XYZ file of C-alpha atoms in Angstrom:
712
model
C 107.801 -40.912 104.435
C 108.331 -39.958 108.037
C 108.056 -42.483 110.941
C 104.993 -40.778 112.203
C 103.119 -41.060 108.848
C 103.387 -44.786 108.702
C 100.720 -46.651 110.690
C 101.492 -49.488 113.080
C 99.536 -51.813 110.831
C 102.088 -51.110 108.122
C 104.949 -51.843 110.610
C 103.641 -55.161 111.641
C 102.415 -58.235 109.967
C 101.912 -61.626 111.483
C 102.039 -65.147 110.189
C 102.286 -68.641 111.398
C 105.449 -70.366 110.535
C 106.620 -73.973 110.281
C 106.458 -75.777 113.623
C 103.498 -73.757 115.017
C 105.526 -70.609 115.655
C 104.898 -66.959 114.852
C 106.851 -64.397 113.025
C 106.428 -60.700 113.617
C 107.750 -58.283 110.989
C 107.399 -54.573 110.291
C 107.753 -52.264 107.411
C 109.744 -49.250 108.348
C 109.514 -46.803 105.485
C 107.362 -48.518 102.930
C 103.614 -48.712 102.513
C 101.847 -52.012 102.665
C 98.343 -53.343 102.391
C 96.618 -55.076 105.279
C 97.464 -58.779 105.320
C 94.960 -61.690 105.743
C 96.228 -63.908 108.402
C 96.065 -67.599 107.649
C 97.726 -70.730 109.122
C 100.780 -71.520 107.058
C 101.120 -68.126 105.489
C 104.599 -66.648 105.307
C 104.769 -62.851 105.180
C 107.547 -60.631 103.954
C 108.283 -58.465 106.934
C 110.761 -55.637 107.297
C 112.727 -56.301 110.418
C 111.239 -59.062 112.575
C 111.210 -61.381 115.490
C 110.473 -65.051 115.106
C 109.205 -67.219 117.966
C 108.992 -70.995 117.578
C 106.860 -73.362 119.623
C 109.848 -74.199 121.733
C 110.187 -70.585 122.722
C 113.324 -69.884 120.643
C 113.219 -66.158 119.936
C 115.300 -64.890 116.958
C 115.722 -61.173 116.447
C 116.837 -59.964 112.986
C 119.066 -56.924 112.531
C 118.387 -55.369 109.116
C 121.188 -52.875 108.739
C 124.808 -53.719 107.907
C 127.033 -53.996 110.942
C 130.269 -52.085 110.207
C 131.419 -51.934 113.819
C 128.972 -49.296 115.044
C 127.041 -51.777 117.161
C 123.770 -51.627 115.232
C 123.450 -55.386 115.230
C 123.235 -55.172 119.033
C 121.366 -51.891 119.512
C 118.364 -52.552 117.149
C 117.493 -55.925 118.598
C 117.827 -54.346 122.096
C 115.044 -51.993 121.225
C 112.910 -54.874 119.940
C 113.526 -56.926 122.948
C 112.643 -54.176 125.288
C 109.188 -53.618 123.954
C 108.651 -57.382 123.337
C 109.536 -57.920 126.956
C 111.989 -60.819 126.410
C 115.175 -61.458 128.316
C 118.242 -60.272 126.342
C 120.228 -63.380 127.090
C 117.506 -65.671 125.766
C 117.392 -64.384 122.254
C 119.411 -65.210 119.130
C 120.410 -62.204 116.920
C 120.996 -62.707 113.232
C 121.993 -60.376 110.381
C 119.134 -60.070 108.017
C 119.777 -60.670 104.277
C 118.980 -57.954 101.678
C 115.289 -57.915 101.121
C 113.727 -54.577 100.454
C 110.200 -55.944 100.441
C 110.728 -56.995 104.023
C 113.168 -54.433 105.445
C 112.878 -51.293 103.400
C 116.066 -49.274 103.164
C 118.962 -51.252 104.619
C 121.679 -48.694 104.061
C 124.116 -47.963 106.878
C 125.384 -44.416 106.733
C 124.910 -40.959 108.124
C 124.619 -42.292 111.614
C 121.077 -43.141 110.740
C 120.172 -46.662 111.585
C 119.082 -46.323 115.250
C 117.890 -42.762 114.570
C 115.425 -43.857 111.823
C 114.347 -47.163 113.239
C 113.866 -46.483 116.941
C 110.129 -45.644 116.934
C 109.104 -48.227 114.253
C 110.935 -50.993 116.090
C 109.352 -49.999 119.365
C 105.956 -50.079 117.833
C 106.596 -53.469 116.336
C 107.813 -54.952 119.557
C 104.935 -53.534 121.577
C 102.373 -54.862 119.073
C 103.847 -58.310 119.245
C 103.756 -58.196 122.996
C 100.141 -57.061 123.060
C 99.190 -59.954 120.749
C 100.733 -62.391 123.068
C 98.799 -60.890 126.015
C 95.561 -61.103 123.868
C 96.230 -64.765 123.026
C 96.822 -65.591 126.683
C 93.769 -63.793 127.908
C 91.587 -65.583 125.365
C 93.051 -68.954 126.428
C 92.313 -68.290 130.026
C 88.975 -66.520 129.384
C 90.414 -63.614 131.326
C 90.465 -59.817 130.935
C 93.344 -58.507 129.080
C 93.854 -55.717 131.616
C 94.611 -58.414 134.217
C 97.512 -59.811 132.192
C 100.992 -58.472 131.574
C 104.151 -59.600 129.855
C 107.476 -60.265 131.555
C 110.537 -62.127 130.364
C 108.819 -63.933 127.467
C 105.900 -65.038 129.597
C 102.362 -63.665 129.896
C 101.225 -63.567 133.505
C 97.719 -63.456 134.879
C 97.987 -60.948 137.785
C 94.978 -62.253 139.900
C 95.925 -65.951 139.796
C 99.639 -65.926 139.024
C 99.158 -68.234 136.064
C 101.562 -67.782 133.234
C 102.146 -68.974 129.633
C 105.357 -68.912 127.682
C 105.469 -66.957 124.427
C 106.293 -70.313 122.720
C 103.067 -71.889 124.003
C 101.132 -68.887 122.618
C 102.795 -68.456 119.205
C 100.417 -70.569 117.191
C 97.343 -68.884 118.702
C 98.769 -65.431 118.465
C 99.390 -65.958 114.817
C 95.665 -66.065 114.056
C 94.848 -62.858 115.787
C 94.080 -59.514 113.999
C 96.910 -56.962 114.246
C 95.802 -54.207 116.720
C 95.758 -50.794 115.168
C 97.026 -49.028 118.294
C 99.225 -50.217 121.009
C 100.681 -48.623 124.165
C 104.405 -48.338 124.309
C 106.337 -48.882 127.445
C 106.854 -45.978 129.841
C 110.679 -45.330 129.584
C 110.865 -45.526 133.436
C 110.015 -49.227 132.996
C 112.830 -49.929 130.589
C 114.982 -52.872 131.569
C 117.210 -53.200 128.498
C 117.358 -49.843 126.766
C 119.866 -47.656 128.482
C 121.798 -50.543 130.079
C 125.152 -51.942 129.182
C 124.979 -54.857 126.738
C 128.139 -56.438 125.292
C 128.310 -56.484 121.521
C 126.487 -59.501 120.324
C 129.471 -60.716 118.264
C 132.144 -60.145 120.886
C 132.848 -63.825 121.609
C 132.938 -64.645 117.909
C 135.334 -61.791 117.217
C 137.580 -62.689 120.113
C 137.768 -66.389 119.186
C 138.361 -65.692 115.549
C 135.156 -67.122 114.110
C 134.552 -66.446 110.306
C 132.371 -63.339 110.714
C 133.760 -61.149 107.874
C 133.550 -61.123 104.071
C 137.263 -61.745 103.949
C 136.600 -65.167 105.697
C 134.342 -66.323 102.785
C 135.112 -69.771 101.403
C 133.016 -71.575 98.821
C 133.544 -74.722 96.841
C 135.360 -74.161 93.571
C 136.185 -70.528 94.482
C 139.333 -68.890 93.178
C 141.115 -65.892 94.694
C 141.406 -62.727 92.609
C 143.953 -60.062 92.915
C 143.618 -57.094 90.542
C 145.983 -54.740 88.764
C 144.454 -51.293 88.503
C 145.740 -47.916 87.059
C 148.684 -46.598 89.076
C 147.453 -43.025 88.834
C 144.190 -41.254 88.278
C 144.133 -40.131 84.747
C 145.571 -43.321 83.379
C 143.737 -46.253 81.670
C 144.392 -49.792 80.563
C 146.083 -50.081 77.137
C 147.448 -53.655 77.065
C 148.949 -56.459 79.123
C 151.244 -59.514 78.848
C 150.417 -62.329 81.189
C 152.992 -64.804 79.992
C 155.041 -64.819 83.157
C 151.953 -64.639 85.392
C 150.595 -67.893 84.003
C 153.820 -69.592 85.003
C 153.371 -68.928 88.697
C 152.265 -72.034 90.649
C 148.640 -71.830 91.641
C 147.576 -69.219 88.982
C 144.630 -70.547 87.058
C 143.553 -67.701 84.810
C 144.098 -64.011 83.913
C 141.054 -61.980 82.795
C 140.711 -58.353 81.754
C 137.654 -56.130 82.418
C 138.329 -53.184 80.115
C 135.183 -51.278 81.281
C 136.695 -51.055 84.764
C 140.317 -50.619 83.611
C 141.455 -53.756 85.462
C 143.230 -57.061 84.974
C 142.514 -59.854 87.461
C 144.746 -62.693 88.386
C 142.900 -65.833 89.514
C 144.614 -68.400 91.741
C 144.101 -71.057 94.362
C 145.364 -68.821 96.992
C 145.651 -65.033 97.655
C 149.447 -65.447 97.780
C 149.652 -67.101 94.425
C 147.381 -64.424 92.951
C 149.628 -61.686 94.327
C 152.767 -63.340 93.012
C 151.102 -63.653 89.711
C 150.128 -59.906 89.644
C 153.657 -58.999 90.649
C 155.005 -60.323 87.303
C 152.097 -59.141 85.193
C 153.207 -56.661 82.608
C 150.669 -53.988 82.030
C 150.824 -50.870 79.851
C 148.849 -47.900 81.123
C 148.213 -44.853 78.985
C 147.482 -41.260 80.007
C 143.833 -40.415 79.216
C 143.340 -37.274 81.311
C 145.327 -34.779 83.334
C 147.582 -36.104 86.036
C 146.834 -33.907 88.950
C 148.939 -33.190 92.039
C 148.154 -31.826 95.437
C 150.109 -28.641 94.668
C 147.751 -28.059 91.779
C 144.764 -28.343 93.991
C 146.170 -26.027 96.651
C 146.961 -23.402 93.914
C 143.416 -23.703 92.470
C 141.889 -23.377 95.946
C 143.773 -20.193 96.523
C 142.534 -18.715 93.266
C 138.944 -19.730 93.965
C 138.938 -18.146 97.369
C 139.880 -14.767 95.945
C 136.261 -14.386 94.848
C 132.873 -15.130 96.331
C 130.831 -18.042 94.965
C 127.962 -17.312 92.570
C 125.433 -17.910 95.257
C 126.196 -17.840 99.070
C 124.899 -20.617 101.221
C 123.827 -17.949 103.674
C 123.997 -14.179 103.592
C 122.842 -12.221 106.604
C 123.291 -8.501 106.971
C 126.043 -6.725 105.056
C 129.279 -8.637 105.529
C 131.308 -6.374 103.165
C 130.299 -3.221 104.933
C 131.191 -4.650 108.331
C 134.590 -6.072 107.217
C 135.509 -2.741 105.654
C 134.562 -0.701 108.670
C 137.780 1.053 109.777
C 136.471 1.218 113.376
C 136.282 -2.586 113.552
C 139.199 -4.937 114.319
C 139.649 -7.322 111.309
C 140.808 -10.965 111.997
C 141.812 -13.176 109.135
C 142.956 -16.788 108.785
C 143.215 -19.658 106.283
C 142.757 -23.239 107.433
C 143.487 -26.440 105.340
C 142.606 -30.066 105.610
C 144.154 -32.886 103.481
C 142.609 -35.666 101.533
C 142.219 -38.822 103.703
C 141.843 -42.547 103.008
C 139.203 -44.593 104.794
C 141.827 -47.252 105.504
C 139.372 -49.929 106.915
C 141.127 -52.612 108.889
C 139.442 -55.212 106.625
C 140.543 -54.409 103.080
C 138.004 -54.410 100.389
C 136.744 -57.860 99.242
C 133.692 -59.488 97.770
C 132.573 -62.920 96.774
C 130.741 -63.324 93.458
C 129.426 -66.289 91.512
C 127.854 -65.330 88.183
C 126.427 -68.226 86.200
C 123.238 -69.406 84.362
C 121.755 -65.926 84.485
C 122.028 -65.676 88.235
C 124.414 -63.993 90.666
C 125.252 -64.999 94.182
C 127.005 -62.157 96.129
C 128.355 -62.087 99.643
C 130.571 -59.333 101.071
C 130.941 -55.987 102.910
C 128.808 -53.036 101.810
C 126.971 -50.158 103.367
C 124.593 -49.879 100.518
C 123.324 -53.417 99.734
C 120.452 -52.374 97.494
C 122.492 -50.004 95.446
C 125.231 -52.568 95.046
C 122.784 -55.132 93.792
C 121.313 -52.614 91.302
C 124.800 -51.694 89.976
C 125.854 -55.398 89.743
C 122.631 -56.017 87.727
C 123.470 -53.273 85.255
C 127.091 -54.363 84.986
C 126.525 -58.026 84.335
C 123.109 -57.732 82.531
C 121.183 -59.868 85.006
C 117.740 -58.882 86.548
C 117.933 -57.888 90.180
C 115.419 -60.549 90.970
C 118.092 -63.108 90.004
C 120.645 -61.675 92.419
C 121.031 -62.750 96.016
C 123.173 -60.664 98.361
C 124.307 -61.717 101.834
C 125.884 -59.276 104.361
C 128.579 -60.340 106.706
C 129.891 -58.321 109.657
C 132.228 -55.741 108.271
C 135.676 -54.659 109.488
C 135.027 -50.955 109.083
C 133.178 -48.719 106.715
C 133.542 -44.994 107.462
C 131.830 -44.207 104.165
C 134.126 -46.179 101.959
C 131.544 -48.948 101.465
C 128.878 -46.476 100.478
C 130.604 -47.097 97.086
C 129.570 -50.342 95.282
C 132.703 -50.772 93.275
C 133.979 -53.861 95.229
C 130.882 -55.928 94.482
C 130.663 -54.773 90.901
C 134.271 -55.618 90.201
C 133.955 -59.085 91.760
C 130.804 -59.821 89.663
C 132.442 -58.763 86.431
C 135.532 -60.832 87.110
C 133.415 -63.951 87.961
C 131.416 -63.376 84.759
C 134.549 -63.088 82.644
C 136.299 -66.084 84.261
C 133.080 -68.238 84.542
C 133.994 -69.347 88.083
C 133.102 -68.208 91.638
C 135.768 -65.814 92.977
C 136.692 -63.804 95.996
C 138.175 -60.509 95.001
C 140.638 -59.192 97.616
C 142.467 -55.833 97.684
C 145.876 -55.653 99.126
C 146.439 -52.744 101.514
C 148.316 -50.892 98.754
C 145.316 -51.335 96.510
C 143.011 -50.038 99.226
C 145.230 -47.045 99.899
C 145.696 -46.074 96.297
C 142.293 -46.795 94.898
C 140.079 -45.177 97.565
C 137.215 -42.597 97.269
C 139.121 -40.112 99.428
C 137.893 -37.497 101.853
C 138.294 -34.437 99.674
C 140.844 -31.856 100.704
C 139.499 -28.438 101.588
C 140.646 -24.856 102.180
C 138.822 -22.273 104.457
C 139.389 -18.544 104.267
C 137.943 -16.590 107.214
C 137.456 -12.906 107.860
C 135.731 -11.550 111.021
C 135.167 -8.155 112.554
C 135.092 -7.179 116.178
C 133.482 -3.881 117.175
C 134.558 -1.346 119.803
C 132.264 -3.038 122.338
C 134.287 -6.195 121.862
C 131.516 -7.947 120.091
C 131.721 -10.262 117.020
C 129.763 -8.428 114.365
C 130.885 -10.077 111.144
C 131.871 -13.504 110.023
C 132.706 -14.485 106.467
C 133.683 -18.047 105.504
C 134.863 -18.656 101.930
C 135.511 -22.417 101.536
C 136.737 -24.622 98.682
C 136.667 -28.473 98.361
C 137.827 -30.966 95.770
C 134.800 -32.275 94.040
C 133.074 -32.615 97.417
C 129.962 -30.656 96.781
C 129.501 -28.282 99.811
C 132.745 -27.332 101.686
C 130.946 -26.098 104.736
C 127.657 -25.955 106.553
C 126.218 -22.487 105.938
C 123.644 -22.791 108.756
C 125.911 -24.215 111.387
C 127.088 -22.291 114.470
C 127.735 -19.356 114.677
C 125.086 -18.588 112.150
C 122.089 -16.777 113.672
C 124.379 -15.282 116.393
C 126.331 -12.797 114.118
C 124.658 -9.739 112.610
C 126.665 -9.932 109.398
C 127.296 -13.499 108.334
C 128.142 -14.908 104.909
C 129.171 -18.464 103.786
C 130.505 -19.136 100.312
C 131.351 -22.491 98.796
C 133.434 -23.589 95.810
C 133.890 -27.050 94.379
C 136.930 -27.795 92.219
C 136.425 -30.515 89.595
C 138.847 -33.345 89.473
C 139.331 -36.839 88.058
C 140.423 -38.087 91.454
C 137.862 -40.209 93.206
C 136.313 -38.530 96.311
C 133.518 -39.641 98.569
C 131.909 -39.446 102.006
C 134.388 -39.954 104.853
C 133.246 -40.335 108.456
C 131.129 -37.246 109.202
C 131.294 -35.741 105.685
C 131.906 -31.949 105.524
C 131.803 -31.771 109.348
C 135.091 -33.631 109.680
C 136.793 -30.631 107.968
C 134.779 -27.619 108.647
C 134.582 -28.237 112.475
C 138.362 -28.041 112.611
C 138.461 -24.735 110.821
C 135.400 -23.198 112.479
C 136.276 -24.089 115.976
C 139.897 -23.155 115.764
C 138.961 -19.822 114.227
C 136.424 -19.241 117.077
C 139.259 -19.989 119.513
C 141.406 -17.412 117.656
C 138.591 -14.831 117.968
C 138.206 -15.585 121.753
C 141.871 -14.853 122.313
C 141.803 -11.698 120.207
C 138.786 -10.522 122.327
C 140.428 -11.738 125.538
C 137.495 -13.873 126.353
C 137.334 -17.423 127.624
C 136.696 -19.718 124.561
C 133.789 -21.377 126.213
C 132.374 -18.169 127.481
C 132.425 -16.733 124.007
C 130.508 -19.598 122.600
C 127.863 -19.439 125.335
C 127.646 -15.610 124.653
C 127.023 -16.305 120.965
C 124.411 -18.944 121.748
C 122.582 -16.484 123.923
C 122.485 -14.056 121.085
C 121.230 -16.704 118.703
C 118.445 -17.209 121.184
C 117.563 -13.724 122.196
C 118.525 -11.804 119.040
C 118.476 -14.380 116.094
C 119.713 -13.167 112.721
C 118.345 -14.499 109.475
C 116.538 -17.733 109.107
C 116.208 -19.792 112.283
C 114.560 -22.989 110.971
C 116.761 -26.003 110.777
C 120.279 -25.818 111.982
C 121.076 -26.402 115.582
C 119.135 -26.388 118.843
C 120.517 -23.822 121.228
C 119.505 -25.534 124.455
C 121.100 -28.852 123.341
C 124.285 -27.053 122.147
C 124.643 -25.394 125.501
C 124.007 -28.701 127.311
C 127.126 -30.357 126.041
C 129.293 -27.166 126.547
C 128.144 -26.877 130.168
C 128.660 -30.573 130.814
C 132.164 -30.820 129.273
C 133.184 -27.719 131.107
C 132.007 -29.265 134.319
C 133.667 -32.773 133.980
C 136.976 -31.324 132.632
C 137.377 -28.660 135.350
C 137.598 -26.097 132.552
C 139.143 -22.783 133.781
C 140.442 -24.311 137.054
C 144.138 -24.411 137.797
C 145.988 -27.353 136.189
C 149.191 -29.247 137.073
C 152.326 -27.740 135.631
C 152.859 -28.429 131.891
C 149.145 -29.448 131.433
C 146.979 -27.446 128.953
C 143.452 -27.671 127.677
C 141.706 -26.912 124.386
C 137.881 -26.844 123.761
C 135.772 -27.489 120.659
C 132.176 -28.425 120.019
C 130.097 -29.311 116.958
C 126.605 -30.356 115.821
C 126.191 -33.033 113.224
C 123.636 -35.835 112.482
C 121.148 -34.303 114.962
C 123.701 -34.797 117.732
C 125.765 -32.377 119.847
C 129.330 -33.159 120.972
C 131.803 -31.074 122.964
C 135.368 -32.144 123.751
C 138.128 -30.863 125.979
C 141.521 -32.184 124.974
C 144.211 -32.167 127.659
C 147.876 -32.139 126.550
C 151.015 -32.538 128.560
C 154.399 -31.176 127.846
C 156.919 -34.050 128.297
C 160.424 -33.760 129.620
C 161.895 -33.810 126.094
C 159.768 -30.811 125.180
C 157.300 -32.698 123.078
C 153.521 -32.893 123.767
C 151.077 -35.747 124.128
C 147.302 -35.661 124.360
C 146.906 -37.391 127.785
C 143.195 -36.992 128.438
C 140.023 -36.268 126.531
C 136.776 -35.181 128.132
C 133.633 -35.555 126.017
C 129.990 -34.551 126.507
C 127.385 -35.825 124.096
C 123.630 -35.068 123.577
C 122.327 -37.826 121.351
C 118.849 -38.223 122.837
C 118.191 -41.476 124.673
C 121.073 -43.858 124.786
C 120.047 -47.323 123.732
C 123.303 -49.215 124.711
C 125.401 -47.436 127.260
C 128.372 -49.566 126.507
C 127.959 -49.417 122.745
C 127.427 -45.585 122.864
C 130.641 -45.024 124.872
C 132.541 -47.240 122.525
C 131.369 -45.317 119.521
C 132.335 -41.873 120.986
C 135.655 -43.277 122.203
C 136.339 -44.718 118.850
C 135.470 -41.454 117.036
C 137.853 -39.544 119.422
C 140.710 -41.879 118.704
C 139.987 -41.728 115.002
C 139.750 -37.946 115.079
C 143.050 -37.643 117.050
C 144.816 -40.090 114.651
C 143.962 -38.084 111.590
C 144.621 -34.768 113.391
C 148.186 -35.686 114.198
C 149.339 -38.047 111.544
C 147.227 -38.936 108.427
C 147.082 -37.310 105.049
C 146.938 -38.385 101.400
C 148.872 -36.433 98.743
C 148.917 -36.754 94.966
C 151.840 -36.436 92.620
C 151.026 -36.661 88.862
C 147.785 -38.538 89.644
C 149.420 -41.121 91.903
C 148.807 -41.383 95.672
C 152.168 -40.981 97.409
C 151.091 -43.022 100.510
C 151.173 -46.761 99.860
C 150.710 -48.445 103.224
C 150.619 -47.782 106.952
C 154.324 -46.949 106.976
C 153.593 -43.756 104.991
C 149.895 -43.214 105.783
C 150.443 -42.993 109.555
C 147.949 -43.815 112.236
C 147.937 -43.286 116.023
C 150.130 -45.806 117.878
C 149.511 -46.910 121.468
C 152.288 -44.580 122.713
C 150.375 -41.563 121.265
C 146.917 -42.457 122.489
C 145.261 -40.670 125.408
C 145.743 -42.306 128.758
C 142.179 -41.677 129.514
C 138.909 -40.817 127.669
C 135.947 -39.705 129.715
C 132.543 -39.797 127.932
C 129.388 -38.519 129.563
C 125.876 -38.299 127.922
C 123.376 -35.558 128.543
C 120.311 -37.338 130.022
C 117.418 -37.140 127.563
C 114.036 -38.522 126.910
C 114.154 -37.641 123.228
C 114.419 -40.368 120.554
C 118.048 -41.381 119.784
C 119.946 -39.301 117.263
C 123.112 -40.156 115.260
C 126.182 -41.386 117.129
C 128.675 -43.160 114.883
C 130.102 -39.961 113.521
C 129.390 -36.797 115.691
C 132.206 -37.580 118.159
C 134.884 -37.160 115.481
C 134.653 -33.492 114.207
C 135.333 -31.684 117.470
C 138.540 -33.664 118.157
C 141.032 -31.995 115.841
C 140.054 -28.440 116.849
C 140.129 -29.378 120.586
C 143.746 -30.575 120.138
C 144.697 -27.509 117.948
C 143.251 -25.192 120.522
C 145.141 -27.044 123.350
C 148.406 -26.664 121.300
C 147.851 -22.936 121.182
C 147.149 -22.809 124.855
C 150.454 -24.561 125.531
C 152.699 -22.840 122.890
C 151.061 -19.727 121.628
C 151.449 -21.149 118.149
C 148.346 -21.560 115.958
C 148.483 -24.497 113.681
C 146.060 -24.045 110.754
C 146.814 -27.006 108.687
C 146.232 -30.786 109.317
C 147.883 -32.929 110.294
C 149.445 -31.033 113.180
C 152.548 -33.199 113.764
C 152.896 -30.972 116.740
C 154.858 -33.446 118.906
C 157.937 -32.140 117.140
C 157.064 -28.494 117.545
């Protein structure tokens, strides 16, 4: 159901709460029947604001906070329309409750994008009800009253009443069917800089995260898992483990191929696992990265059964002897999510009930999977969500909560399951590796007339975006996708599909620009003009040409693209569209005295609709840039006989301070459109921008990640 198809009455329900207060809640994506308002009634809202008779205003944030700032941004939207001072509110993370909050998934850069309009409507309706309550109390005309800073003010007389004084009266009013939203020119909170609501707690080390959980009687669980994909648990001997001081129990969960050591501390549990003797047996093929690469190469010798897009006649154009043929193969490796907070979860399974608390991006799905695993109705499961130390798609998998619940059930005690970094690195759902084979044709008029992408991915579904740029701009365009089956776990990784194909697409476009002796930005703008004036094939969906051009033009301006640079300074450009957002980067690299290179500056232009929190938005883009650069230069996961060869951060390398850009400049295209996605779109253009800068500096085209170009 779209935002527009849900009435405001279904967003908002009102009730009086204990102490003469009022609670406003709103359903976002679920239908609801009109509610009869009665003193003492407690409703089940979606996301909500509560106001007590003392004027305390509590704003609830319904989506899991994984570091993307949603716990700050969503309440900002609500506070704006409610007309309350930001520093006078309390923000809390809402518990899992689908009857009140609808979908509480965090993923796909969708939290602000999907909730912006519903939350505005809810806040505006609550504000209007406060105005109505005040007008009735004064016997005044509502048009003579307005709200400001949690007060309703009577314009002619200057009288005012605080929201807290009006809460009980407002609770008895009918919910208005239609309310007027604020004119954006009157926004006081949206678009400003607001510090993350948890900053002080983070800096002072308050227990915000799942890993901080401590409960009475809780034991710590460290788990032994198969050392390779393709192996399963056969048997184990815990004799030595039970001798370790602090170890209380050892339990096996054969259905999950794991053995858990339970102890009074994580250290004792780890020491116990270290001496646990486990026999693993081979139950399926032990795959290696070399096997995957060879299979990709074979797959790409043929077209897929059904192309994702097929405009014109690609074969005829590519075989035209009068055209210049350009070919290239690009490769991207598997990647780990490597969240700073390793996987963990608290579970207490007893008496037919389950108490869960821990990090997840999919709380409802996790609860459902736990219910199936332990045989307990979902209604008997409670799930709390802490702030999370990273997600990036890893916590779209419910395995951590399911494992914790099964261990607690087997051991009959409350436990906190904690993964060591090695567990996290070797038991991930990895970004699937991909291979991209390109062929393009350039005619005698120096125009791009054919583009063929044949892509393969490891159990990742679609390897590329068939309708992405430069589709619609090339007369003969075909996109083929292959998926190679595997027993290795793969899953969404920050900006799925886009994180790989953007590197390949944008570097190959750069190759074409140099072959055509055209400026890389000029070529893209030329193609966008063709997509606008002479579109080829289907034009519905895909990208918005004007928005695409807006970020290209802006980043060219702020980076001084095409203007003379200092000696040994070179620039590379890339852009990409994902999650309804457009991002363009210019990476600036400097050749150092020892002949190596460093990315010293990154310019970024983003069109993400209206920016809710200027500070949070910049942080998200900056973080995506650093993340993208880190994985472009250093990170990869490889497999040998089913085992992950990288075990910790000494072998799975990340960006260090010495390699980070000295400056990152982020600018947003001004927009009155509703917000679009922002947590992920800044990452995909980073690797190709760097790759294209390397070529500008060296004339060497790196077509495989990570670059490791500093040694080139």
